[in-house]
PDB file of C-alpha atoms in Angstrom:
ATOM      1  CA  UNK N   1      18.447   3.554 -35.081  1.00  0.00           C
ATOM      2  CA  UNK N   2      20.262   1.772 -32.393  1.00  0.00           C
ATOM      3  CA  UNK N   3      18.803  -1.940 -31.458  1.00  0.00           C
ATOM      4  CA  UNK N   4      18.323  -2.774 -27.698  1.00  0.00           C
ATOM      5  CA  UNK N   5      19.664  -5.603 -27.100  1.00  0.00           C
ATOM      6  CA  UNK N   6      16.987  -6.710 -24.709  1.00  0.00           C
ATOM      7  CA  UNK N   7      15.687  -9.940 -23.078  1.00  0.00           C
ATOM      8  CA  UNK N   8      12.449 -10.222 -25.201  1.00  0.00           C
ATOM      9  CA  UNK N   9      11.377 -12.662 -22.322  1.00  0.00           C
ATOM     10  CA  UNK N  10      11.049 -10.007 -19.888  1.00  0.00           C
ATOM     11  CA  UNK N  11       8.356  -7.975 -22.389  1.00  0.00           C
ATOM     12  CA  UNK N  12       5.785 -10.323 -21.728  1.00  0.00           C
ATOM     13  CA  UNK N  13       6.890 -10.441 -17.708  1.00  0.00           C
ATOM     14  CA  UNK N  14       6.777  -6.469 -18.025  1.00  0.00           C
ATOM     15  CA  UNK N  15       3.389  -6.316 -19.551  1.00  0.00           C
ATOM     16  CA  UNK N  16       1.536  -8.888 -17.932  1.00  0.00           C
ATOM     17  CA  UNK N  17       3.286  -7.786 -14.389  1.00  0.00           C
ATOM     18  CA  UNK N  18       1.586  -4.186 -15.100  1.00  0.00           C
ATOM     19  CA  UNK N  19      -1.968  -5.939 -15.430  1.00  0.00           C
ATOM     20  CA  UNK N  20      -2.820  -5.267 -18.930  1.00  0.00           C
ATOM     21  CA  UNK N  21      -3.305  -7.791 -22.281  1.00  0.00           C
ATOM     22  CA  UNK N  22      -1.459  -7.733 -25.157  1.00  0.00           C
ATOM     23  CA  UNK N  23      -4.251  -5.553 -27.203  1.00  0.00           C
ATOM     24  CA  UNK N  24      -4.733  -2.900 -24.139  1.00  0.00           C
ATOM     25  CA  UNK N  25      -0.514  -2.504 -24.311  1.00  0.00           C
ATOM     26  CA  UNK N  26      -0.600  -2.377 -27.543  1.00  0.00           C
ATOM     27  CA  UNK N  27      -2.692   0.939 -27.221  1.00  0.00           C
ATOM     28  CA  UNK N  28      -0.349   2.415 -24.423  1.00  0.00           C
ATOM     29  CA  UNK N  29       2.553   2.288 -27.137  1.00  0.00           C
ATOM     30  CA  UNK N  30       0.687   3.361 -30.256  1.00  0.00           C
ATOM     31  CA  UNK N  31       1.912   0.114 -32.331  1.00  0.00           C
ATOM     32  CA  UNK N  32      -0.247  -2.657 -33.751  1.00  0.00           C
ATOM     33  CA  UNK N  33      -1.054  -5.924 -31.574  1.00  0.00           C
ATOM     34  CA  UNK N  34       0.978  -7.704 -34.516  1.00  0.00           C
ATOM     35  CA  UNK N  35       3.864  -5.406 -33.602  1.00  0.00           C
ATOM     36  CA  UNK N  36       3.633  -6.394 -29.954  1.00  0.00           C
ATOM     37  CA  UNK N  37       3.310  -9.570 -30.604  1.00  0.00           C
ATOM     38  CA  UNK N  38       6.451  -9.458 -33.074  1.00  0.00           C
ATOM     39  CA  UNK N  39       8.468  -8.062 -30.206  1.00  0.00           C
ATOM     40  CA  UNK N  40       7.400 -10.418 -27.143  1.00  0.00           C
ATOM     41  CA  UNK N  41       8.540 -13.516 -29.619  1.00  0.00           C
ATOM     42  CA  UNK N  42      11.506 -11.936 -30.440  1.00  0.00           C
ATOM     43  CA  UNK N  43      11.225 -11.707 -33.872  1.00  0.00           C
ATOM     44  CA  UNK N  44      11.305  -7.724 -34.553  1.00  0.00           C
ATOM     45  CA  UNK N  45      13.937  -6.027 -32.906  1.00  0.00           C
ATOM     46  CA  UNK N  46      13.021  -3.108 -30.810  1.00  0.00           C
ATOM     47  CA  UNK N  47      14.975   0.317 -30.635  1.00  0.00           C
ATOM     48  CA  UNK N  48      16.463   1.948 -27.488  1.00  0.00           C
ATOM     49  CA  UNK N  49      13.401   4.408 -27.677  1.00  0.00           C
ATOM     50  CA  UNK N  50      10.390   1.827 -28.611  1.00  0.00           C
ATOM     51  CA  UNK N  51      11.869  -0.128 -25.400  1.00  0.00           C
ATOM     52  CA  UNK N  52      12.279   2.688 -23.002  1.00  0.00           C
ATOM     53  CA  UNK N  53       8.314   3.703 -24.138  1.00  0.00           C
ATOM     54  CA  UNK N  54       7.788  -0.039 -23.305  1.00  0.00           C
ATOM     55  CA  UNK N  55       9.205   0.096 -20.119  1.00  0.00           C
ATOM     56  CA  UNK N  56       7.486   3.216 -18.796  1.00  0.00           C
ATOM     57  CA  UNK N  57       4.371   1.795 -20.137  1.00  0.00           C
ATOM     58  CA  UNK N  58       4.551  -1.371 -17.765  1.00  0.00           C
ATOM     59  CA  UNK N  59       6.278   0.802 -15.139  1.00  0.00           C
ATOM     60  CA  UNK N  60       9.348  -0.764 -14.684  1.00  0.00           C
ATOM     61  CA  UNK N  61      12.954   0.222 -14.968  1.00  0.00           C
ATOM     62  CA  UNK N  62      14.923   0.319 -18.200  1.00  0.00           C
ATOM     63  CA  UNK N  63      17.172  -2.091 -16.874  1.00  0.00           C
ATOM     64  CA  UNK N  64      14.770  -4.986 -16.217  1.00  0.00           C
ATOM     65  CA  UNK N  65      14.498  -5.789 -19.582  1.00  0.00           C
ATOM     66  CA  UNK N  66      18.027  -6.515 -19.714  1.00  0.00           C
ATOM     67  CA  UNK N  67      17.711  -9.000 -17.145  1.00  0.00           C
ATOM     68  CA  UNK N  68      17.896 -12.773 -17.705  1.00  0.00           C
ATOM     69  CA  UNK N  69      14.863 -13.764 -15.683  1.00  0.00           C
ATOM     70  CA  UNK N  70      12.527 -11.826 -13.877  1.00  0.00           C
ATOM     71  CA  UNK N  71      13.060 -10.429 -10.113  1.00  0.00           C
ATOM     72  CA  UNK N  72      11.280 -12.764  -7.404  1.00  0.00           C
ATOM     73  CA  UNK N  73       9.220  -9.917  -5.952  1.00  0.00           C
ATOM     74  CA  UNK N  74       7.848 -10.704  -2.246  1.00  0.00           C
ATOM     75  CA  UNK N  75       5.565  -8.486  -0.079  1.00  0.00           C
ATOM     76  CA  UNK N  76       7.628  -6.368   2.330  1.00  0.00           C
ATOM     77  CA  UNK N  77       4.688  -6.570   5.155  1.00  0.00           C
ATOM     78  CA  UNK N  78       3.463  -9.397   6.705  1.00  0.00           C
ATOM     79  CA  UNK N  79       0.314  -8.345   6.630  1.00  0.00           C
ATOM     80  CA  UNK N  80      -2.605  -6.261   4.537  1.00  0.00           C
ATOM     81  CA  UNK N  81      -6.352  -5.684   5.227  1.00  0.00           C
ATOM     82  CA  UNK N  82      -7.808  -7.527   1.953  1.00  0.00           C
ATOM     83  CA  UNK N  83     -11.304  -7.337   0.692  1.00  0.00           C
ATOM     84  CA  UNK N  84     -12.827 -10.495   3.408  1.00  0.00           C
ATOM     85  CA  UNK N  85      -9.527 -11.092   5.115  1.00  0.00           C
ATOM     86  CA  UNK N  86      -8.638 -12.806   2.103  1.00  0.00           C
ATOM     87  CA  UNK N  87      -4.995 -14.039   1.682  1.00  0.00           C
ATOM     88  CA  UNK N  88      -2.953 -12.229  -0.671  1.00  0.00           C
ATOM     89  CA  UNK N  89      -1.833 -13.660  -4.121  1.00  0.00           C
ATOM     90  CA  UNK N  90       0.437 -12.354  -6.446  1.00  0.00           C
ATOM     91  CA  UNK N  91       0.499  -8.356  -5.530  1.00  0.00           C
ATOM     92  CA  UNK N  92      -0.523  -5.935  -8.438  1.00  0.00           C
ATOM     93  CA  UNK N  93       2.387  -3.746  -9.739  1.00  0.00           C
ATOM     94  CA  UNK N  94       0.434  -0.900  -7.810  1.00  0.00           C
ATOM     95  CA  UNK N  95       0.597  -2.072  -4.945  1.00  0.00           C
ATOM     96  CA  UNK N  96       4.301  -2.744  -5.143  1.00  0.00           C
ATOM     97  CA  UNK N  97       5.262   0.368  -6.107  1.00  0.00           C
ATOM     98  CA  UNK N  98       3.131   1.736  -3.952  1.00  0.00           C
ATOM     99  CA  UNK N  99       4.356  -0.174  -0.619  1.00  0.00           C
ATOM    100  CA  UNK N 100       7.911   0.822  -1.862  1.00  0.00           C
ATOM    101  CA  UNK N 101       6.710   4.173  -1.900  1.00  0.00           C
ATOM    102  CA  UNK N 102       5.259   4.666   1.853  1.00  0.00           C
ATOM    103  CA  UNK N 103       9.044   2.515   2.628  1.00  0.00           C
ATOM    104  CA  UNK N 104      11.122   5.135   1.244  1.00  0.00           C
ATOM    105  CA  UNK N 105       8.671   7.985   2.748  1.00  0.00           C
ATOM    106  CA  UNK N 106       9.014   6.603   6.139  1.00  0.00           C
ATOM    107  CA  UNK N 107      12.810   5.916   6.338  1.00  0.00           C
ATOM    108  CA  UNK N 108      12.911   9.729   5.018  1.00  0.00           C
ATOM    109  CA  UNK N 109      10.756  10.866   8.328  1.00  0.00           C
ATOM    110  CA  UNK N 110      12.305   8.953  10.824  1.00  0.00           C
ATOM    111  CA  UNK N 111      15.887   9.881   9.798  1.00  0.00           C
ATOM    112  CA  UNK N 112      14.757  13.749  10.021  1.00  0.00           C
ATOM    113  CA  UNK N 113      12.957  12.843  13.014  1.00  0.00           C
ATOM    114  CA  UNK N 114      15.910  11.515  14.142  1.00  0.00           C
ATOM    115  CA  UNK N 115      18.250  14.986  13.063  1.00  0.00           C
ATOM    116  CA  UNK N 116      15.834  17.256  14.925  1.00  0.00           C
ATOM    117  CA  UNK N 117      16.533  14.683  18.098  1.00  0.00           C
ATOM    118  CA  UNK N 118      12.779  13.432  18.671  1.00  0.00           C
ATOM    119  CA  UNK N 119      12.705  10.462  20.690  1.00  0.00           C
ATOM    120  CA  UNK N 120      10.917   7.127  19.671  1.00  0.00           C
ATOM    121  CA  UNK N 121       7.524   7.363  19.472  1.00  0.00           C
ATOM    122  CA  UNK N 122       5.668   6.380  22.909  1.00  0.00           C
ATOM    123  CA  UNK N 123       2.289   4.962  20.961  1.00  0.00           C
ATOM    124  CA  UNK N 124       3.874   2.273  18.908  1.00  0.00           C
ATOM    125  CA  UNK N 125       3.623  -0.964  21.232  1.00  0.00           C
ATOM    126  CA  UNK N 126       2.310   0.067  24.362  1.00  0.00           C
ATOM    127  CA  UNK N 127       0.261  -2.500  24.901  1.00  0.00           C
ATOM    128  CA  UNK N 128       0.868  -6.354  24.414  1.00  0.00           C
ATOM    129  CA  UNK N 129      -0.428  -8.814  22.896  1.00  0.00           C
ATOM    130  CA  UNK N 130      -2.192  -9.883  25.937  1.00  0.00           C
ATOM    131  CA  UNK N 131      -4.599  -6.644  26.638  1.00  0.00           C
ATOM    132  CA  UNK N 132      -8.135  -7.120  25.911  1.00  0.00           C
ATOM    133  CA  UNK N 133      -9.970  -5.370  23.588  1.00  0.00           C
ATOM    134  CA  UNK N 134     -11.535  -3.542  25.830  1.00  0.00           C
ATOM    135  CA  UNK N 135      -8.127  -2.892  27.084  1.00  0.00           C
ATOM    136  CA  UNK N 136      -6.907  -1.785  23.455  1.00  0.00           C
ATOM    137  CA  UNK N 137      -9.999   0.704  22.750  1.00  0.00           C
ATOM    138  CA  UNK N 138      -9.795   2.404  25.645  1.00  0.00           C
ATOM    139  CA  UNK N 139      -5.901   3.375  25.243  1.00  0.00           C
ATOM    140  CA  UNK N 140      -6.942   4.684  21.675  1.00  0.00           C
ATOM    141  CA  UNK N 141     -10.020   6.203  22.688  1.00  0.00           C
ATOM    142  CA  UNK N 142      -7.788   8.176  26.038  1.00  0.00           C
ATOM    143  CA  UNK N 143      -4.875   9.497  23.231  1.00  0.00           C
ATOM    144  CA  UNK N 144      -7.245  10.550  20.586  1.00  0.00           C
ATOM    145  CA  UNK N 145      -9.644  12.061  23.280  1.00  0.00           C
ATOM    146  CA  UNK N 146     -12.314  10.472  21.999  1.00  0.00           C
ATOM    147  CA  UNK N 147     -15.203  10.266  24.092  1.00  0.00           C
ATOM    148  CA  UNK N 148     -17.256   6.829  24.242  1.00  0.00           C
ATOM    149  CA  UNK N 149     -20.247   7.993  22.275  1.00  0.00           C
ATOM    150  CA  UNK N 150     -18.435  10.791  20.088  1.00  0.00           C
ATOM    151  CA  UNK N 151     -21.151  13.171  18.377  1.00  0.00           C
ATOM    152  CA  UNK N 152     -19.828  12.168  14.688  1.00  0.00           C
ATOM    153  CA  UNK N 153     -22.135  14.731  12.767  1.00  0.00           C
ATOM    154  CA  UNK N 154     -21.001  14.353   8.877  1.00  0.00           C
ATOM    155  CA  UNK N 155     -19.317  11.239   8.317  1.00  0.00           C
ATOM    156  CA  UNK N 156     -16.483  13.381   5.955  1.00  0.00           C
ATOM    157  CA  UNK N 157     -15.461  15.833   9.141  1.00  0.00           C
ATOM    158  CA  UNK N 158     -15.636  12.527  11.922  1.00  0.00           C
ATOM    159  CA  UNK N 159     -12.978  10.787   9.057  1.00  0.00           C
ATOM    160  CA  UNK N 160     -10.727  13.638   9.086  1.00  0.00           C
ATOM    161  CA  UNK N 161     -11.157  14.606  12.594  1.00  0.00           C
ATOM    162  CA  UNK N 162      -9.490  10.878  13.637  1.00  0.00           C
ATOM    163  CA  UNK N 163      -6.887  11.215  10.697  1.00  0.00           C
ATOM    164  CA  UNK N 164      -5.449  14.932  12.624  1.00  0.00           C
ATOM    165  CA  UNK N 165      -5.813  12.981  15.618  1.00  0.00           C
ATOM    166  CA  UNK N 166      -3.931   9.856  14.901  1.00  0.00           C
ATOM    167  CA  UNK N 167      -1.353  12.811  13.253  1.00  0.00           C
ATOM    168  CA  UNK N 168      -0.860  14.649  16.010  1.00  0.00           C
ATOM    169  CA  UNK N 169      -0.105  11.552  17.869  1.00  0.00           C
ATOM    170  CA  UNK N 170       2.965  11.054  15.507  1.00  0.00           C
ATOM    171  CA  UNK N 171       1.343   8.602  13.256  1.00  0.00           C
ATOM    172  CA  UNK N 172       1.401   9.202   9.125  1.00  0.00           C
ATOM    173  CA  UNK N 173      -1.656   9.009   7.819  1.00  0.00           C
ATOM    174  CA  UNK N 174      -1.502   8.509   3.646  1.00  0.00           C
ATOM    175  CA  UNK N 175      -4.321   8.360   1.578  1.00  0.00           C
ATOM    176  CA  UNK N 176      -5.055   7.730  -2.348  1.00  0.00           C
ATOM    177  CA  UNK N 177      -7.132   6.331  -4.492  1.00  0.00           C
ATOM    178  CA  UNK N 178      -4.182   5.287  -7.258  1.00  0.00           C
ATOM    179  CA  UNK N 179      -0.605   5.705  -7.732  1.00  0.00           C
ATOM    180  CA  UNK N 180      -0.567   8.916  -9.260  1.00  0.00           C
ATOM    181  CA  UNK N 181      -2.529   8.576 -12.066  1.00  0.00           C
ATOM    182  CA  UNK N 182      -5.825   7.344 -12.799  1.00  0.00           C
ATOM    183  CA  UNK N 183      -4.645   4.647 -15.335  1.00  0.00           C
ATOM    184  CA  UNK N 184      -2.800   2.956 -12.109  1.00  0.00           C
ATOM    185  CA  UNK N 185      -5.690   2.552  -9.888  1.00  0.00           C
ATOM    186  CA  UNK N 186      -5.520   1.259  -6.043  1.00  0.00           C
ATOM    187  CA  UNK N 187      -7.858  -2.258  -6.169  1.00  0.00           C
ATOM    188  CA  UNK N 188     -10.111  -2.668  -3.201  1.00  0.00           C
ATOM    189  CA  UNK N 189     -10.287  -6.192  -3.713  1.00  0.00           C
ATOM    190  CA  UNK N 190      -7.222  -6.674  -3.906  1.00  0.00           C
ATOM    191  CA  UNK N 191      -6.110  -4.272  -0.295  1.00  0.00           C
ATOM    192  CA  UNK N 192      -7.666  -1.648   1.603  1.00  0.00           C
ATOM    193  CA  UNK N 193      -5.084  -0.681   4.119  1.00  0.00           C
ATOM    194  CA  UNK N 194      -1.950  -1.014   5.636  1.00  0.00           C
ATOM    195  CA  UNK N 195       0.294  -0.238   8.568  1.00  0.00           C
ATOM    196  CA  UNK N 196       3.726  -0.313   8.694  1.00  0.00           C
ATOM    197  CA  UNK N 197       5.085   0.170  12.299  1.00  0.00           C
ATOM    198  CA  UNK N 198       7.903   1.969  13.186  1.00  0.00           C
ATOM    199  CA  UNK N 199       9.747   2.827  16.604  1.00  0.00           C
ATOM    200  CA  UNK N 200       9.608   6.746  14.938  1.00  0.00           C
ATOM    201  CA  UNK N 201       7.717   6.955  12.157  1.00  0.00           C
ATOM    202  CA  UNK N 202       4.677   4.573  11.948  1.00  0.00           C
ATOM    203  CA  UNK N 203       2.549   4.840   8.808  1.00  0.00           C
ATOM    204  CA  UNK N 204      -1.071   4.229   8.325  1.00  0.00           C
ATOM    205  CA  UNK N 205      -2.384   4.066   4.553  1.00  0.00           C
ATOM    206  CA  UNK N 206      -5.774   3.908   3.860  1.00  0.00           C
ATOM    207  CA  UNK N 207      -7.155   2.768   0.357  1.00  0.00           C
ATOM    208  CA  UNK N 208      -9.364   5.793  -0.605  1.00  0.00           C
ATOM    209  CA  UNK N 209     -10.779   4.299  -3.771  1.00  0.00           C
ATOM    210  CA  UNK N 210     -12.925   2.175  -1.135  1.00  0.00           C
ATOM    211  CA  UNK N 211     -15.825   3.183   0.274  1.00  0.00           C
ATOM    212  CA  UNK N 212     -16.120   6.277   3.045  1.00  0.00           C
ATOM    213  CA  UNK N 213     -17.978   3.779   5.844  1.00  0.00           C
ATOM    214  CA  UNK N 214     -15.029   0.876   4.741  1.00  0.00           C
ATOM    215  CA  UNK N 215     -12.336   3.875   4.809  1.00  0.00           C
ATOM    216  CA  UNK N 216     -12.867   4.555   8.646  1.00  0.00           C
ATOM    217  CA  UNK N 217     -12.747   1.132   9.812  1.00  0.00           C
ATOM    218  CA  UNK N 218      -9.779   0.617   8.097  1.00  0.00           C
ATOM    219  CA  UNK N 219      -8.357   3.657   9.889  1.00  0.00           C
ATOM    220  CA  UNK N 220      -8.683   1.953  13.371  1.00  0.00           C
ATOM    221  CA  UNK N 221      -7.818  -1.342  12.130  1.00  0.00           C
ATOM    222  CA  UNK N 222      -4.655  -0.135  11.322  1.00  0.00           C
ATOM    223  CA  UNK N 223      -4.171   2.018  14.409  1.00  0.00           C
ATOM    224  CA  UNK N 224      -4.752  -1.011  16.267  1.00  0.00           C
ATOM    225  CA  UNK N 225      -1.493  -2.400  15.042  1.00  0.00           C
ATOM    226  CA  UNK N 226       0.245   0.312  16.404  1.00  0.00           C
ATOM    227  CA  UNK N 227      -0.680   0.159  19.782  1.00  0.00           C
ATOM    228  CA  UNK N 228       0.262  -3.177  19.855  1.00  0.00           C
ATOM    229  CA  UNK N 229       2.233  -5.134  16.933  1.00  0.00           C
ATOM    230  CA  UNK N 230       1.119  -8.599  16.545  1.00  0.00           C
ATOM    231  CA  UNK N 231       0.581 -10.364  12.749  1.00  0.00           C
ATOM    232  CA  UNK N 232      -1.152 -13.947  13.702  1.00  0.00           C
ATOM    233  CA  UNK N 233      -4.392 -15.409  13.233  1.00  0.00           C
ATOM    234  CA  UNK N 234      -5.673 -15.221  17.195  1.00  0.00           C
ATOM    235  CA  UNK N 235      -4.407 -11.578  16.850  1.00  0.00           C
ATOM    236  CA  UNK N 236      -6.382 -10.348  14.285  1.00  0.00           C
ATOM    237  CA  UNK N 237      -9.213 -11.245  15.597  1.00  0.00           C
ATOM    238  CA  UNK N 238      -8.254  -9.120  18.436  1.00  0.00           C
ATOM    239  CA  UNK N 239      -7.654  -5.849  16.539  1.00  0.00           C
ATOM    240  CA  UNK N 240     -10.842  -6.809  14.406  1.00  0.00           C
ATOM    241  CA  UNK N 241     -12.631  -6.632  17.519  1.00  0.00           C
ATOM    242  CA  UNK N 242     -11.343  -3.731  19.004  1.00  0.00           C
ATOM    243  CA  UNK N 243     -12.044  -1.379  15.787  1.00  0.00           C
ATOM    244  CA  UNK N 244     -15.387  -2.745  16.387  1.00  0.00           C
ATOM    245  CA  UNK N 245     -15.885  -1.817  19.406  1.00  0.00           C
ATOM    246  CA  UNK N 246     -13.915   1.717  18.875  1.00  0.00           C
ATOM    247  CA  UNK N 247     -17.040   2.268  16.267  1.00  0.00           C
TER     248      UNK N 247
END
């Protein structure tokens, strides 16, 4: 059969880029850690079909492993709620694909928001980034209608209640646990949420392989950065506070 005439450098970028070791790939495509081994070095030529297996494996495009060096992949937010505000590293494959994911969803809303001639959204920024929290809470508390001491009931139905809410007020609201597939599972430590604002389509995700109590704080975390979009250090303490207090 046909030899690929690949960049065996970018195997080993592929592989270790999807998170797995050279025995657990070895698995995924049903060949020997020798083989593997063989065909990171360079020394056994792989076929058009054992390389398109390996690149679906490591989920990454065929045409990567043509490359000459690995892509420089950066973030495309400023910003992510990690496990104790820590900063972020070197983002997971998941969460790559998965931030490119929510990217292309949202430029697909707000362009057929934009056909069926609805006007900017009038939640995003609001406020600035010199409202209190007390300030902050109260606008989210006045367009959810949520009263100050809400009767929550099961924790479940008060989650889901806020999510239609924070819907209705134009707001996307996505939710998973992985990217698809159990085998590509959505790290709490490394993210729990995002927000990605938008003048017409802002997006909320929420990281549901975290806990439910962890889940809903991340909710209004996030909607905090819509009322008001702000990304530094004095900041976050601000929206930190005001989910707080919205709790």
């Amino acid at each position: 059969m046909a030899t690929a005439n690949i960049n065996t450098k970018m195997l080993t970028w592929a592989r270790e880029r999807s998170g797995y070791s050279l025995p657990e790939f070895a698995r995924k495509c049903a060949v020997t850690e020798e083989r593997l081994a063989e065909w990171e070095a360079g020394e056994q030529p792989l076929t058009f079909n054992q390389a398109m297996v390996f690149a679906d494996k490591a989920h990454v495009p065929f045409g990567y492993l043509f490359l000459i060096a690995p892509p420089v992949e950066t973030l495309p937010l400023p910003d992510l709620r990690t496990s104790d505000s820590r900063p972020m590293q070197q983002p997971s494959a998941e969460l790559m694909d998965l931030l490119k994911l929510m990217l292309q969803r949202q430029e697909w809303y707000r362009e057929y928001l934009k056909q069926q001639l609805v006007g900017p959204n009038p939640f995003v920024s609001r406020l600035s980034v010199h409202s209190s929290v007390e300030d902050i809470v109260k606008d989210m508390r006045q367009a959810m209608k949520v009263g100050l001491y809400p009767e929550r009931g099961n924790s479940d139905d008060y989650y889901r209640t806020l999510v239609n809410r924070i819907e209705a007020l134009g707001i996307l609201v996505m939710r998973q646990a992985n990217l698809g597939h159990h085998t590509r599972p959505l790290r709490v430590e490394e993210f729990r949420g995002f927000a990605i604002t938008d003048d017409y389509a802002p997006v909320i995700f929420v990281n549901h392989a975290d806990s439910p109590g962890a889940r809903l704080f991340t909710l209004v975390h996030e909607l905090c950065h819509m009322d008001w979009s702000v990304w530094n250090f004095r900041w976050r303490r601000t929206e930190y506070s005001s989910a707080r207090n919205f709790m």
